[in-house]
GROMACS .gro file of C-alpha atoms in nm:
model
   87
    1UNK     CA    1   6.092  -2.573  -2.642
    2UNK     CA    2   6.371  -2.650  -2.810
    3UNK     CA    3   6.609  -2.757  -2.496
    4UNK     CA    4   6.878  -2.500  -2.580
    5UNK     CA    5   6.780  -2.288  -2.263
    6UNK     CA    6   6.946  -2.490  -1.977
    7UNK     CA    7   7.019  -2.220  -1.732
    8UNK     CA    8   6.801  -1.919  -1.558
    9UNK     CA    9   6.999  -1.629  -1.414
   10UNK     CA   10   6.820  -1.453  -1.115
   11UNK     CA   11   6.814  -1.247  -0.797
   12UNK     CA   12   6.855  -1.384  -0.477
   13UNK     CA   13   6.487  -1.338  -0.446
   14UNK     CA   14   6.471  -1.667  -0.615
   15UNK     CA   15   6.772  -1.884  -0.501
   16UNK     CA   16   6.571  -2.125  -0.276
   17UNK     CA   17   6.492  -2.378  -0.525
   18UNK     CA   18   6.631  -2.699  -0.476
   19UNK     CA   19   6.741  -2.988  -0.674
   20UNK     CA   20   6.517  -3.231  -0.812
   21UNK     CA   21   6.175  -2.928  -0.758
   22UNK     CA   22   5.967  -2.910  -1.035
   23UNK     CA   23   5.873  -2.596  -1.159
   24UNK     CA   24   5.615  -2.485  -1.417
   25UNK     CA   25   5.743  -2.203  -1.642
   26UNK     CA   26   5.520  -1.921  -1.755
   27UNK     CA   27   5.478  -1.615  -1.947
   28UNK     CA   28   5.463  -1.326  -1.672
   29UNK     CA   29   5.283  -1.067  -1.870
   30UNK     CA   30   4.950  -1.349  -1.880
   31UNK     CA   31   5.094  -1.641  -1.716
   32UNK     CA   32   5.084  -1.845  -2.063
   33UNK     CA   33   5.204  -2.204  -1.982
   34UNK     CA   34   5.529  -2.327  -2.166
   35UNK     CA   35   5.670  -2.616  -1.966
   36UNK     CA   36   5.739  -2.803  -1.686
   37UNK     CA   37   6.170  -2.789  -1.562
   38UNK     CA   38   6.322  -2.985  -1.286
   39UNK     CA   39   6.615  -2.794  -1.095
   40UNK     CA   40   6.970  -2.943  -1.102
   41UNK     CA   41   7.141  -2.710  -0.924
   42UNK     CA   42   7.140  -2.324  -0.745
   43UNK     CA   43   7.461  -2.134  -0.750
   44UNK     CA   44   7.555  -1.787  -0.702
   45UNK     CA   45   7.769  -1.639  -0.935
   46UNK     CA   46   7.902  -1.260  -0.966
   47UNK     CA   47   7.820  -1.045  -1.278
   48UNK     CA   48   8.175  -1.007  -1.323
   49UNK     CA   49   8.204  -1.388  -1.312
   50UNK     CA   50   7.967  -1.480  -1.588
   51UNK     CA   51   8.142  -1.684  -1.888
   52UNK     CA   52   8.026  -1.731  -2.302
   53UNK     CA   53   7.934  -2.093  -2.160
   54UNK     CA   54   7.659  -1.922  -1.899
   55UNK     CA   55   7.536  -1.688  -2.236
   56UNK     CA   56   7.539  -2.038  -2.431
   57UNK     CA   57   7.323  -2.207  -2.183
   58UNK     CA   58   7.105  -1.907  -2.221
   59UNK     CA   59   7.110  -1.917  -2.559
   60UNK     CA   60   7.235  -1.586  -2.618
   61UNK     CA   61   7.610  -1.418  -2.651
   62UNK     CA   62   7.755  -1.290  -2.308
   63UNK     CA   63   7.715  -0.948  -2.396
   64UNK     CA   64   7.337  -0.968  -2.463
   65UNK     CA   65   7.313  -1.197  -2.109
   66UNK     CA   66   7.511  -0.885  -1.953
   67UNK     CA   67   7.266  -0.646  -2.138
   68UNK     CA   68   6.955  -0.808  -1.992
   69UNK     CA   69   7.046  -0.895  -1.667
   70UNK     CA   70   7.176  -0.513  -1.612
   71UNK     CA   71   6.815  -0.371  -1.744
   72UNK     CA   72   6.629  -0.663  -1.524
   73UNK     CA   73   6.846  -0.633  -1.204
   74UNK     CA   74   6.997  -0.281  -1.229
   75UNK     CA   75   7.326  -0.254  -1.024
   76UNK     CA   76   7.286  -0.615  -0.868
   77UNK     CA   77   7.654  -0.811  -0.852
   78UNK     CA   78   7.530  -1.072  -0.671
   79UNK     CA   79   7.303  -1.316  -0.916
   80UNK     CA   80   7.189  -1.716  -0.921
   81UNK     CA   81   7.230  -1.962  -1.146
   82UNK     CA   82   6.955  -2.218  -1.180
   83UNK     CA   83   7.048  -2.494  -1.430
   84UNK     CA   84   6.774  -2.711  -1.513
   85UNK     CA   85   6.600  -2.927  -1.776
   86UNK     CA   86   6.279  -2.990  -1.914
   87UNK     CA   87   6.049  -3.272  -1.805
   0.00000   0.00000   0.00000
């Protein structure tokens, strides 16, 4: 893990972390173990909101973050950001 990854966009399926919860990150398709990440900080942010610093601290440009988030959560305004870093 190179540390460029800082933040994790999601639904609000999965806006009840809270700051300093540890939280191992997996592979979903065969739960392959990466890492370990401690939360910083939850906050909602519109689609319509997100910046080229949000795509940076995905590591990605803001019209691939606005590509991927569309196919994950199709139609969805209303998103998460969970900043983080790696224990």
């Amino acid at each position: 893990m190179s540390g460029k990854k800082t933040i994790t966009i999601r639904d609000s399926s999965e806006s009840h972390f809270e700051k300093g919860e540890l939280l191992s990150v997996s592979r979903y398709e065969d739960g392959f173990y990466f890492c370990t990440i401690e939360v910083e900080s939850v906050t909602p942010v519109l689609m319509s909101e997100l910046t080229e610093l949000h795509a940076a601290q995905e590591n990605m440009t803001l019209d691939e973050l606005k590509q991927v988030i569309s196919e994950i959560y199709p139609g969805l305004n209303e998103l998460y950001v969970i900043s983080f870093h790696i224990r």
